[in-house]
Short mmCIF file of C-alpha atoms and ligand atoms in Angstrom, two decimals:
data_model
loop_
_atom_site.label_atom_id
_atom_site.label_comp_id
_atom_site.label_asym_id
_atom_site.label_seq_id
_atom_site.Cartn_x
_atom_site.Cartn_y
_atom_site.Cartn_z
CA UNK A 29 105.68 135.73 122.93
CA UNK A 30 104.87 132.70 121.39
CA UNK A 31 101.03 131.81 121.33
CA UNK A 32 99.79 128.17 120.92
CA UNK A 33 98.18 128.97 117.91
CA UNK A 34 101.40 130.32 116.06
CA UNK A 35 102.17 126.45 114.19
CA UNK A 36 98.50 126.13 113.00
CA UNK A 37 98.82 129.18 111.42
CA UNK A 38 102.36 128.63 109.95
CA UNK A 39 100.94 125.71 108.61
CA UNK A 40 98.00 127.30 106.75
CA UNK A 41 99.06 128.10 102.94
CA UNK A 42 99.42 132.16 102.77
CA UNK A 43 97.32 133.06 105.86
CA UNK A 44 95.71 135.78 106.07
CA UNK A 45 95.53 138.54 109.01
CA UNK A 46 91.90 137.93 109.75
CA UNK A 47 92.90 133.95 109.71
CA UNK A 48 95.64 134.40 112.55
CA UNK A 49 92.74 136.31 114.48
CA UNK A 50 90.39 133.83 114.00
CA UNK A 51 92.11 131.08 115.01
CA UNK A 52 93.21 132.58 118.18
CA UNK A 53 89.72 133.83 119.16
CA UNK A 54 88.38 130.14 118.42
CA UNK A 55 91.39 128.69 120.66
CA UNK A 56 90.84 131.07 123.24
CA UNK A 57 86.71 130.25 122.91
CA UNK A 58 87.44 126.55 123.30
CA UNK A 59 90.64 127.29 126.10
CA UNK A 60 87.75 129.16 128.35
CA UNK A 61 85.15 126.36 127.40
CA UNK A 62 86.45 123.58 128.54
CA UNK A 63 87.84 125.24 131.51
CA UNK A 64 89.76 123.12 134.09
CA UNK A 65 88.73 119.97 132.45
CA UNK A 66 91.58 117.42 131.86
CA UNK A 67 91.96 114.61 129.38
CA UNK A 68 92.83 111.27 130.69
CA UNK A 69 96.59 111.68 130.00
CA UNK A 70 96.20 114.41 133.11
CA UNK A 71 97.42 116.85 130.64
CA UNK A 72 94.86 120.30 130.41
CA UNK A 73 92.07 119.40 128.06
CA UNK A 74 92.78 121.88 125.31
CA UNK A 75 95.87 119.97 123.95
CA UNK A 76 93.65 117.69 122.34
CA UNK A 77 91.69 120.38 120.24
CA UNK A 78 94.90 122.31 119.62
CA UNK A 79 96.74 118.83 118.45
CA UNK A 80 93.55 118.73 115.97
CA UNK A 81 93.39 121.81 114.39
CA UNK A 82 97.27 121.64 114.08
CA UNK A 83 96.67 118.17 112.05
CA UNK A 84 94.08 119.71 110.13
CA UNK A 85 96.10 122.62 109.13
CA UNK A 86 99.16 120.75 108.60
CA UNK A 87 97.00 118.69 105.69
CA UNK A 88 96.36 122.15 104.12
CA UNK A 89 92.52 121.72 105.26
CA UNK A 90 90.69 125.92 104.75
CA UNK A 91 90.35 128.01 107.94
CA UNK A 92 86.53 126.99 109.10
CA UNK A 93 87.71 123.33 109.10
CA UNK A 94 90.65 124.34 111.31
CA UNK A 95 88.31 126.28 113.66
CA UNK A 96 85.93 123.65 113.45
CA UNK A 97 88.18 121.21 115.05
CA UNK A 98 89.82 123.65 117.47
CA UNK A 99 86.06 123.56 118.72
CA UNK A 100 84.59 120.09 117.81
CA UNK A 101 83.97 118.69 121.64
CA UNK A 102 82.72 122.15 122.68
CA UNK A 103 78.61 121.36 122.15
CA UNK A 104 79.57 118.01 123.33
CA UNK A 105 81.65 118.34 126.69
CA UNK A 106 80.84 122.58 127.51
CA UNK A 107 78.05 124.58 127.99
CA UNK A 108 79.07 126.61 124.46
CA UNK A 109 75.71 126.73 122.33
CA UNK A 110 75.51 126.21 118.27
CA UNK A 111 74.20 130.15 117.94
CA UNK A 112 77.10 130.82 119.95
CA UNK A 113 79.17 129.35 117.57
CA UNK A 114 77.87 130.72 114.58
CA UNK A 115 78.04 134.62 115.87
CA UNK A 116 81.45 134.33 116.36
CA UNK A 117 82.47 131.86 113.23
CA UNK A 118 79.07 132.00 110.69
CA UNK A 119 77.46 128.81 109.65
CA UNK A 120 79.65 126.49 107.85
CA UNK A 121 81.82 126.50 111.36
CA UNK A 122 78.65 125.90 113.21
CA UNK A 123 77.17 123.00 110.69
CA UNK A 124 80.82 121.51 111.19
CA UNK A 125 80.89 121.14 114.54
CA UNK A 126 77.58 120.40 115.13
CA UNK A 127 77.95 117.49 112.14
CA UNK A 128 81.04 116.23 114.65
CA UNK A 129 79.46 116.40 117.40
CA UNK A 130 76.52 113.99 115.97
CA UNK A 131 79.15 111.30 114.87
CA UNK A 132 80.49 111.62 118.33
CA UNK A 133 76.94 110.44 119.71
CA UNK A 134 77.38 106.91 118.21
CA UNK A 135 79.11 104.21 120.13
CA UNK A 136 80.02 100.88 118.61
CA UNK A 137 77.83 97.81 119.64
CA UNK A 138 79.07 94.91 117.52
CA UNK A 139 79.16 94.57 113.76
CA UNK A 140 75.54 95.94 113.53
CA UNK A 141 75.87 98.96 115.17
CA UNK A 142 79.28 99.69 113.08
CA UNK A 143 76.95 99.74 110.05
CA UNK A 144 74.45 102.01 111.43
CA UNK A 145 77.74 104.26 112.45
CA UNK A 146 79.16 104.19 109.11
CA UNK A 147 75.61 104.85 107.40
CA UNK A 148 75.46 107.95 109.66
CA UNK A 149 79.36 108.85 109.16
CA UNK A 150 78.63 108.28 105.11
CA UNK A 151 75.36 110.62 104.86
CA UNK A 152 77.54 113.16 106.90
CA UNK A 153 79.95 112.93 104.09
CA UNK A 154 77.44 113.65 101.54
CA UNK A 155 76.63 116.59 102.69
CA UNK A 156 80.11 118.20 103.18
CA UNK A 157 83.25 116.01 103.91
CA UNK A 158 85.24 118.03 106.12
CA UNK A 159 83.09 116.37 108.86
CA UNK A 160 84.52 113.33 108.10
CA UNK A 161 87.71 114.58 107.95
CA UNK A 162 88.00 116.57 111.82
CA UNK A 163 86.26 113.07 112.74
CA UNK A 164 89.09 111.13 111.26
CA UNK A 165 92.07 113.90 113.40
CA UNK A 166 90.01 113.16 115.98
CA UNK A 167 90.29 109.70 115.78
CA UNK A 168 93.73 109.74 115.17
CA UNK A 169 95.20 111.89 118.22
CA UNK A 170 92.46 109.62 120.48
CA UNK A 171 94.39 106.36 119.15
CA UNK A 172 98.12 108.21 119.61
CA UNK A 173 96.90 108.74 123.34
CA UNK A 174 94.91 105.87 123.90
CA UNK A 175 97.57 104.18 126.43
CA UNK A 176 95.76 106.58 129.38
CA UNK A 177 92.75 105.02 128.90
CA UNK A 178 91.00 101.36 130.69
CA UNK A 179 92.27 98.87 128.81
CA UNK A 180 88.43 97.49 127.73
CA UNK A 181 87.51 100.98 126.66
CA UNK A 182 91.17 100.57 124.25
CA UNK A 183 89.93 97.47 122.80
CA UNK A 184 86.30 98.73 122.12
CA UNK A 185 87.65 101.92 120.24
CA UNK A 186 90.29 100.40 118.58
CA UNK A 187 87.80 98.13 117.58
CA UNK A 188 86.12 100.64 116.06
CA UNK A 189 88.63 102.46 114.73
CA UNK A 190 89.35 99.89 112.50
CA UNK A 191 85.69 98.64 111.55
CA UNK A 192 84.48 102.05 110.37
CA UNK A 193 87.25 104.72 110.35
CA UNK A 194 89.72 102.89 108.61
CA UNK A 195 87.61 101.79 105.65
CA UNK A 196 86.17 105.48 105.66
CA UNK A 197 90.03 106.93 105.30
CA UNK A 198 90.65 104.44 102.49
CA UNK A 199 87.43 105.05 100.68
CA UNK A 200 88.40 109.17 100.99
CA UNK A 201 91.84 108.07 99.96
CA UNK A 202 93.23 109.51 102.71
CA UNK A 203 96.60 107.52 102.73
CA UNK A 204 97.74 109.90 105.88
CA UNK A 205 95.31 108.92 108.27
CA UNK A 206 94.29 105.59 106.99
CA UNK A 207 97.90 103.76 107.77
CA UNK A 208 98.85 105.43 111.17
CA UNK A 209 94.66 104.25 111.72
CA UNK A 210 94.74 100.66 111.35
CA UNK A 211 98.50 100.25 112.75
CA UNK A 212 97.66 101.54 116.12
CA UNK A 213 94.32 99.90 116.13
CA UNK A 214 95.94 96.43 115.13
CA UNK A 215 98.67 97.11 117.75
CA UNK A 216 95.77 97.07 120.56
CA UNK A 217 93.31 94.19 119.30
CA UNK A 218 96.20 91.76 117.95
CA UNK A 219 99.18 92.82 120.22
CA UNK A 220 101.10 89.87 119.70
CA UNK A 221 100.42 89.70 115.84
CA UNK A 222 101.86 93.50 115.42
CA UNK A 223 104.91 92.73 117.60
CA UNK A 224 105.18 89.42 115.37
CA UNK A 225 104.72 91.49 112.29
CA UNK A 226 106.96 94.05 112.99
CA UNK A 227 109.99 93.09 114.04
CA UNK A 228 109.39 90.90 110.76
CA UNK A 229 109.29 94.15 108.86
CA UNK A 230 112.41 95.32 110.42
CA UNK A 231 114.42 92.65 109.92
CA UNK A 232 113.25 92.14 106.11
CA UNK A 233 114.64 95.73 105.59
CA UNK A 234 117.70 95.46 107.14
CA UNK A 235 117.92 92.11 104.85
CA UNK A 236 117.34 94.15 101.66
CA UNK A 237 118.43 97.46 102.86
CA UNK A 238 121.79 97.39 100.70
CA UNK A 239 119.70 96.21 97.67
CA UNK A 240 117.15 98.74 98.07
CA UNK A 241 120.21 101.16 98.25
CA UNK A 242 121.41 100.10 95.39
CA UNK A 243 118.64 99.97 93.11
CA UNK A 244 117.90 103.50 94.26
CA UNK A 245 121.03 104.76 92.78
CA UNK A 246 121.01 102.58 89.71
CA UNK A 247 117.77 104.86 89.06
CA UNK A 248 118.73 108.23 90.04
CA UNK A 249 122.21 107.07 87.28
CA UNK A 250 119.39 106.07 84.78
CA UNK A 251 116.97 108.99 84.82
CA UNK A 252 120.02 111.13 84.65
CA UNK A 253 121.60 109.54 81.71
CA UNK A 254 117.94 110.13 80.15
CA UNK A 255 118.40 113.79 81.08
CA UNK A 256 115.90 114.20 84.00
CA UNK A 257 116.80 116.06 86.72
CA UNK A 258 113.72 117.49 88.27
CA UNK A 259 112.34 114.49 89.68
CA UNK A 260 112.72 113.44 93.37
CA UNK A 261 112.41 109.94 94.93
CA UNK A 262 111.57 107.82 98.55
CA UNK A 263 111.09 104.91 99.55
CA UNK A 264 107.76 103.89 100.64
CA UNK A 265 107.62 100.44 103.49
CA UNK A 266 104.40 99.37 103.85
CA UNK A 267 102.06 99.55 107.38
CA UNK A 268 102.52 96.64 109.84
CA UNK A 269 99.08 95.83 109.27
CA UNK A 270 98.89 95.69 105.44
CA UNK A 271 102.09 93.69 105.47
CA UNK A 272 100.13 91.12 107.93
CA UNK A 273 97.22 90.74 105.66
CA UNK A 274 99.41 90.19 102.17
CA UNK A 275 101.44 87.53 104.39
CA UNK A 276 98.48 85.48 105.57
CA UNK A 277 97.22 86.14 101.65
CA UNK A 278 100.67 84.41 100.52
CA UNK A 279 100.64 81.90 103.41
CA UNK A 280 103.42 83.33 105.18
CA UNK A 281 105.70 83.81 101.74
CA UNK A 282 107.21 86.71 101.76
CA UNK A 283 109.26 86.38 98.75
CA UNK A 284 105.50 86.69 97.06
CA UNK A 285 104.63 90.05 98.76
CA UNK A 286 105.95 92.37 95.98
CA UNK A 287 104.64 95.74 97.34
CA UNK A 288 106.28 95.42 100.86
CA UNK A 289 108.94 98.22 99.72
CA UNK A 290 108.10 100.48 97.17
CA UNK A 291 110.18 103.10 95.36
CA UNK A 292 108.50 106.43 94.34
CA UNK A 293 109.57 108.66 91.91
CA UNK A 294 107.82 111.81 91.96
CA UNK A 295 108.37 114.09 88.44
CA UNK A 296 106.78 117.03 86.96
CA UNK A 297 104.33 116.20 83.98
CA UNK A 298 101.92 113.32 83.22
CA UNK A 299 104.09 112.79 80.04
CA UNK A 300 107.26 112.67 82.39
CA UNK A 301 105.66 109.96 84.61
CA UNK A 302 105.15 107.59 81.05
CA UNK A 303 108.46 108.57 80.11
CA UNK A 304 110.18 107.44 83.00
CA UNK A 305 107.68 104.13 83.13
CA UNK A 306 109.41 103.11 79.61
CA UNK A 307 113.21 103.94 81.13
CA UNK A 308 112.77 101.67 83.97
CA UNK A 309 111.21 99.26 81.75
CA UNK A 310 114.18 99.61 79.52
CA UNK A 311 116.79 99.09 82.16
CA UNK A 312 114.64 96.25 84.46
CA UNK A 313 111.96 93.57 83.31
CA UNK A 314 108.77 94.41 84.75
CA UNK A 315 106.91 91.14 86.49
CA UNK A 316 103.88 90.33 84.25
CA UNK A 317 100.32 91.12 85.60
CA UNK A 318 101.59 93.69 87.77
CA UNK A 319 101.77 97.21 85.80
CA UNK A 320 99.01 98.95 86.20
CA UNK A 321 97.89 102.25 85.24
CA UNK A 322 96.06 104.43 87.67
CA UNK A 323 96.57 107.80 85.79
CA UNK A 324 94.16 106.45 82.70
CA UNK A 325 91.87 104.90 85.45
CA UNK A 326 92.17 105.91 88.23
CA UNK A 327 91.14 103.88 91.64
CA UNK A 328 87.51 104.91 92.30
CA UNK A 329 88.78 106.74 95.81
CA UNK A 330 90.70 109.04 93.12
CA UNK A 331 93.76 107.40 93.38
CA UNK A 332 96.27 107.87 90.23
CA UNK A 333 99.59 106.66 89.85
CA UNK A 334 101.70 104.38 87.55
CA UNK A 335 102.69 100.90 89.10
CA UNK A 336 105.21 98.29 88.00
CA UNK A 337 106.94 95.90 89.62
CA UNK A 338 110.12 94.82 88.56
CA UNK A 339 113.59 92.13 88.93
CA UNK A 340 116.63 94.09 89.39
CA UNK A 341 120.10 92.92 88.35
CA UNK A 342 120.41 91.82 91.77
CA UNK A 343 117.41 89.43 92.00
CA UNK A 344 114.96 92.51 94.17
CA UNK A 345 111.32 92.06 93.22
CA UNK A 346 110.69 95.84 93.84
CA UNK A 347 107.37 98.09 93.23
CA UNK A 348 107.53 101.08 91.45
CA UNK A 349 105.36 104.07 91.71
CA UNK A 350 105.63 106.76 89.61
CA UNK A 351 103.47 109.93 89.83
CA UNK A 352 103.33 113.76 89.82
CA UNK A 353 103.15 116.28 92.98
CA UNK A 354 99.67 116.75 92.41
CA UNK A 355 99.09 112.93 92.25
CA UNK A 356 101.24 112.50 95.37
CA UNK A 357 99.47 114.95 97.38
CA UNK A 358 96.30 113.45 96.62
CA UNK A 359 97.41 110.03 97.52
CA UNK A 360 98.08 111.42 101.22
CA UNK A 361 94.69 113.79 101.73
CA UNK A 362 92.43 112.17 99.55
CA UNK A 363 89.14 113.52 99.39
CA UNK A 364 90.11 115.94 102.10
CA UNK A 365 92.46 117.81 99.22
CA UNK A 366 89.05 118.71 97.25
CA UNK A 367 85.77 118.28 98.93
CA UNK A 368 84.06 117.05 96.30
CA UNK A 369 85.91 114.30 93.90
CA UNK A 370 84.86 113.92 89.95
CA UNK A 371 85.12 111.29 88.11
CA UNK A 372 84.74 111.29 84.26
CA UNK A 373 83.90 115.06 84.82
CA UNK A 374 80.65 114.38 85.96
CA UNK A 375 80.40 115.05 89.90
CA UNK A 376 79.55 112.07 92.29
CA UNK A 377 75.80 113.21 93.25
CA UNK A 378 75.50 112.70 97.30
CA UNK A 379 72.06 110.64 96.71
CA UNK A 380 74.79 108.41 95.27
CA UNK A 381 77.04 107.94 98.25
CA UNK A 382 73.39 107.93 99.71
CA UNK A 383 72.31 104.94 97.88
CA UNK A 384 75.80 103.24 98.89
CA UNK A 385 75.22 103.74 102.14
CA UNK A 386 72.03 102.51 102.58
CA UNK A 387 73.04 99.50 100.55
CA UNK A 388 75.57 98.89 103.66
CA UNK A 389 72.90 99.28 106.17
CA UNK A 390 70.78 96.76 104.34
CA UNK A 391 73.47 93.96 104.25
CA UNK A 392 73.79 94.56 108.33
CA UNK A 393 69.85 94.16 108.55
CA UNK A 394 69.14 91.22 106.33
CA UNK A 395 71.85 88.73 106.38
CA UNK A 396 73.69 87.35 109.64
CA UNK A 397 77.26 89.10 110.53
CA UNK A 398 79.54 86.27 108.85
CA UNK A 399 77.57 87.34 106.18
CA UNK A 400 77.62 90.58 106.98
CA UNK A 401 81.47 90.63 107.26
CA UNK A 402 81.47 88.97 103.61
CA UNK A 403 79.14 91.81 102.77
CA UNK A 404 81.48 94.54 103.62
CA UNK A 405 84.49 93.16 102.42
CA UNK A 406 82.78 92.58 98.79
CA UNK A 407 80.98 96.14 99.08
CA UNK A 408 83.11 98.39 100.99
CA UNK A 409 86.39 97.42 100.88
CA UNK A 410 86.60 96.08 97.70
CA UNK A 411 87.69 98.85 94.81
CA UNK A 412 84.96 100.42 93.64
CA UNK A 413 84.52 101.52 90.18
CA UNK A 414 82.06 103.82 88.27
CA UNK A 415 79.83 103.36 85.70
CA UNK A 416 77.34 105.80 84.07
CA UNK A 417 73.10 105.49 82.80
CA UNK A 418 72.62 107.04 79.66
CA UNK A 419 72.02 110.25 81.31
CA UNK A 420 75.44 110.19 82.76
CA UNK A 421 74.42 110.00 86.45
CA UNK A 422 77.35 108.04 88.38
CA UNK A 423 76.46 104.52 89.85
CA UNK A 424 79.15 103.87 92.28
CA UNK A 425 79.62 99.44 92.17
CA UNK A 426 82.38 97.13 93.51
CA UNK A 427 84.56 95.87 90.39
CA UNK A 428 83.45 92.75 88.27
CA UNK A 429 79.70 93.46 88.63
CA UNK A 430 77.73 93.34 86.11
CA UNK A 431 74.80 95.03 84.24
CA UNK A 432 72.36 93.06 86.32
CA UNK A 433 74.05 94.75 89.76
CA UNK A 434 73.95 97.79 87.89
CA UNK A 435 70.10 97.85 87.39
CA UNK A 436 69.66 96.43 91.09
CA UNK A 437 71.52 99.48 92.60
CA UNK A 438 69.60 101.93 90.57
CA UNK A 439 66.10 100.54 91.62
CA UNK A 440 64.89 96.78 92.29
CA UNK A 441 62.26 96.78 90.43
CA UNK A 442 64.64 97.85 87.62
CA UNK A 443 66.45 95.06 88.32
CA UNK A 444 63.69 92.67 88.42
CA UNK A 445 62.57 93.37 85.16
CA UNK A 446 65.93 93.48 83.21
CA UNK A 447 66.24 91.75 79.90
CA UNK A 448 69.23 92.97 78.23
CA UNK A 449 71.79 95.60 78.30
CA UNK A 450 73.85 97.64 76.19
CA UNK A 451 77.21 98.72 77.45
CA UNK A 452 78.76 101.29 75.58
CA UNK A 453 75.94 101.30 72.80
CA UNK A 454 76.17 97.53 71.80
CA UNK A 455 74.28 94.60 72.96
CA UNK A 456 75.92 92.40 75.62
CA UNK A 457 75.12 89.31 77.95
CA UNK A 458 73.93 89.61 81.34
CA UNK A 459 76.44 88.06 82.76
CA UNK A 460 79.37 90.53 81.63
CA UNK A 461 81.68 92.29 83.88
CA UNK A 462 81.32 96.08 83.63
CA UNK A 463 84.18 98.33 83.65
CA UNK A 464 85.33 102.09 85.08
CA UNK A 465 83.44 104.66 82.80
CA UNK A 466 81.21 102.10 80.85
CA UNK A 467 77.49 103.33 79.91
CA UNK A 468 75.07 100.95 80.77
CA UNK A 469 72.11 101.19 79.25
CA UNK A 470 69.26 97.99 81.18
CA UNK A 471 66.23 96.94 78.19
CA UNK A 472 63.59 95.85 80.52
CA UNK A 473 60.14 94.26 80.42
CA UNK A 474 56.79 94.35 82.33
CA UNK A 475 56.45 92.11 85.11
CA UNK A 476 59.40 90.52 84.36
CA UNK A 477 61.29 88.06 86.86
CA UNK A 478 64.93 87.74 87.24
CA UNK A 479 66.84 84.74 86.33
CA UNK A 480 67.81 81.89 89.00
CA UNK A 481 71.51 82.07 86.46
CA UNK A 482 71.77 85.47 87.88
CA UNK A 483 73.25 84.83 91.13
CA UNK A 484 76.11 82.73 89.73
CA UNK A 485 77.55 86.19 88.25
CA UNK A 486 76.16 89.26 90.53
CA UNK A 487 79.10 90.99 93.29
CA UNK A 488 76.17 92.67 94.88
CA UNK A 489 74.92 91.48 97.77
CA UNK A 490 72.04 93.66 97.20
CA UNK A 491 71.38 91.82 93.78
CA UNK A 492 71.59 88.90 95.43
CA UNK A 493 69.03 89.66 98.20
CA UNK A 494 66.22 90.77 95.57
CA UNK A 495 66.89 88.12 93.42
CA UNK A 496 66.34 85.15 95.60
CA UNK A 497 63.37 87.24 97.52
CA UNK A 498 62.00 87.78 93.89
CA UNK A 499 62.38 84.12 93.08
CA UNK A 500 60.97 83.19 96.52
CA UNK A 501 64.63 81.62 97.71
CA UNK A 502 65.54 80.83 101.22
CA UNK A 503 67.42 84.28 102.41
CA UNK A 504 71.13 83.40 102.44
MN1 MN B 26 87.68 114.93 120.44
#
C-alpha cells in the first residue's frame, strides 16, 4: 500500500534504506503529535508538514532537512520535547527544528519589527542555512493556503512575506521560492494591481506568442547549423510582480521592459555557453548596455549566467540567457543547493553575514522608516558585491561603494580615521567605486576625522550615519 511518505522519498536523489525508514518514523512522530489538530483549511493538520518535507525533498535538500520540516511545528504546536527529538533523529535534526521554531516566535509589527525579524532570520542563517530554507517551504505552502484564513491575518502575513522572506529568497538566490513568494503576497496586499498586471502579462504573450515561436526555432536552426545538439531551451515569463515594478520603472512602457520574456538555452560546458553567446550574436544584434556576464562575475547571491538582449529579424527585443545545468540549478535553489556559498574561493565567514545584519538593524534604529525603507532598498535589495582586506577576509557591500564604505563596515573608527586607499595595490581617491573581488587596502591616521565630501559619494547608510555623527551633523 501506498504510504504518504512514498513521493518524499522518490524525490530524494538515491535514497537510502535507512532514509525511507527515517522519514516514515519522523512522519509517523509528527502524524501522532499533532493528533486531531486541524489546519484552518479543515483538512487534518499533518498535510501541511508532509506538503513541506515533500517541497524540501523535491529541491534535492539532505535527509535531516527533510525530517526537520516533516517536524518543524512539533516544539511549537505539540507536547514533543527537543531531547525527544534528538533520540530519535541526533542533533543537527534537533538544532533544525528548534532554529524554526525560534523564527516562528517573531510576528511582524511594522517596518521595525521586520528588521529585528530579518536580523534574527539572518544570524539563523549564519549558523546553518537549512533553517532558512524549511522557513522559506513553510512560508510558501502558508501563502498557497492562505485563502482559509481572516482576511486581516492575510494581509499582515502577506505583508510579511514580502518585507522579509522575499528579500531573504533573493539574497539565497533561491529563484524557486522567491517568485511564487512575492506573487502571492502582491496578489493579497495590491489585489487590484496583480489582476491589472496580469491579465497585462497574458495578453502581451499572446501578442508576441508567434514571434517568440519563431525566434525559438530560428535558434534551435542556428545552433544546429553550428553543430550543437546537446543543448536544451525554455522560455522563461517573468513574475506578475517583477513585471509591475519594471513597468512603473519605465512609466508604463512596455516596449522598454526587455526582460519580460526570456529565452534560455541551457548547454553542457562553460566554453559551450561563450560559444553559443558569439552565434546568437552572429545571427541577431545584441542591444548595447545590456550583455552582461555573470559566469566571470557572478551576482553576489551566486548567481551566474550569460545575458544579452537582442532585435530579431522580426523587430522582438528578446533576453537571452545562456547557462549550464549546474548554473541552472543553482539559479532555482540558491544557497539551499550548497549550504555554504564561496566566492573568490575564500568562504563567506558568518561574522560577515553577522556584520550585515546588524548593519540592517541599525538603519531600523537610527533613522525614521521612509528612511528606513531607503535604507533597505540601498542595503538589502540592492546587488551586493564582494570585496576583500589584504588578508582576504570577505566584506560583503552594496555595488558602487567605495573604499570609505569599505573601512566603515569593517570598524568605525577605521572609517573615521581613513586617509587613503589602495585598491588592488595602487593608490586611488576616496571617492572611487569599488568593484567584485577588488583588495582594498584603508591608510589611516590617528585621530583623524572624516571628510564633510564624503557623504556626496558613500552607498552606505552606515557610512553615512558615522560620518555626520563624527562631524557633529544633524542625524538624517
Ligand atoms: Mn508550519
Amino acid at each position: 500500500m501506498a504510504h504518504p511518505t512514498d513521493p518524499i522519498v522518490g524525490a530524494m536523489r538515491s535514497p537510502t534504506t535507512e532514509d525511507r525508514a527515517l522519514i516514515t518514523r519522523a512522519y509517523n512522530m509528527a502524524e501522532k503529535a499533532h493528533g486531531d489538530e486541524k489546519r484552518k483549511s479543515g483538512e487534518p493538520y499533518i498535510t501541511h508538514p508532509l506538503a513541506i518535507a515533500e517541497r524540501l525533498a523535491e529541491i534535492g535538500m539532505d535527509r535531516d532537512t527533510i525530517i526537520a520540516g516533516m517536524l518543524h511545528d512539533t516544539l511549537e504546536d505539540t507536547t514533543l520535547t527537543s531531547e525527544e527529538i534528538e533520540k530519535e533523529f541526533g542533533p543537527t535534526v534537533r538544532f533544525l527544528v528548534e532554529g524554526v521554531t525560534k523564527l516562528a516566535e517573531m510576528r511582524y509589527r511594522g517596518l521595525d519589527r521586520a528588521f529585528e525579524s530579518l536580523k534574527k532570520l539572518l544570524l539563523a542563517t549564519a549558523k546553518d542555512t537549512r533553517v532558512i530554507v524549511i522557513k522559506l517551504a513553510d512560508r510558501l505552502h502558508n501563502m498557497e493556503t492562505l485563502s482559509f484564513v481572516a482576511k486581516e491575518k492575510q494581509l499582515r502575513i502577506a505583508k510579511e512575506t514580502m518585507n522579509v522572506y522575499v528579500p531573504l529568497a533573493e539574497r539565497l538566490g533561491i529563484g524557486l521560492f522567491k517568485t511564487p513568494l512575492e506573487d502571492l503576497a502582491f496578489k493579497v496586499i495590491d489585489p487590484k494591481g496583480y489582476a491589472n498586471t496580469f491579465a497585462f502579462l497574458a495578453k502581451q504573450r499572446t501578442d508576441m506568442e508567434a514571434a517568440l515561436a519563431d525566434a525559438l526555432k530560428e535558434v534551435k536552426k542556428e545552433l544546429a547549423e553550428h553543430g550543437f545538439t546537446q543543448f536544451r531551451t525554455e522560455m522563461r515569463v517573468k513574475g506578475v510582480h517583477s513585471f509591475s515594478v519594471k513597468l512603473d520603472e519605465k512609466k508604463g512602457h512596455v516596449e522598454k521592459v526587455y526582460d519580460l520574456f526570456a529565452l534560455r538555452i541551457i548547454v553542457p560546458t562553460i566554453e559551450d555557453c561563450y560559444r553559443v553567446f558569439g552565434i546568437i550574436h552572429a545571427k541577431w544584434k545584441p542591444l548595447p548596455g545590456r550583455i552582461k556576464d555573470y559566469i566571470a562575475t557572478p551576482k553576489p547571491n551566486g548567481y551566474r549566467s550569460l545575458h544579452t538582449a537582442v532585435i530579431t529579424d522580426r523587430g522582438l527585443i528578446i533576453e537571452i540567457q545562456i547557462r549550464t545545468e549546474d548554473m541552472h540549478h543553482d539559479a532555482q535553489y540558491g544557497a539551499a543547493a550548497h549550504f555554504s556559498y564561496k566566492a573568490h574561493g575564500s568562504e563567506v565567514r558568518a561574522d560577515q553575514r553577522k556584520t550585515w545584519a546588524d548593519g540592517i538593524l541599525n538603519i531600523a534604529k537610527d533613522e525614521s522608516s521612509e528612511h528606513a525603507k531607503a535604507g533597505l532598498s540601498n542595503d538589502l535589495l540592492a546587488e551586493r558585491m564582494f570585496v576583500f582586506t589584504p588578508k582576504g577576509e570577505v566584506v560583503d557591500l552594496p555595488v558602487g561603494s567605495t573604499p570609505v564604505d569599505f573601512a566603515y563596515a569593517i570598524h568605525s573608527g577605521l572609517g573615521d580615521g581613513t586617509t587613503g586607499a589602495r585598491v588592488n595595490g595602487k593608490m586611488v581617491s576616496l571617492e572611487t567605486e569599488l568593484h567584485n573581488g577588488d583588495k582594498v587596502e584603508i591608510i589611516t591616521r590617528k585621530n583623524g576625522k572624516p571628510n564633510k565630501k564624503w557623504l556626496e559619494s558613500v552607498k552606505t547608510s552606515g557610512a553615512r550615519k558615522h560620518i555626520r555623527s563624527a562631524l557633529k551633523l544633524d542625524p538624517r
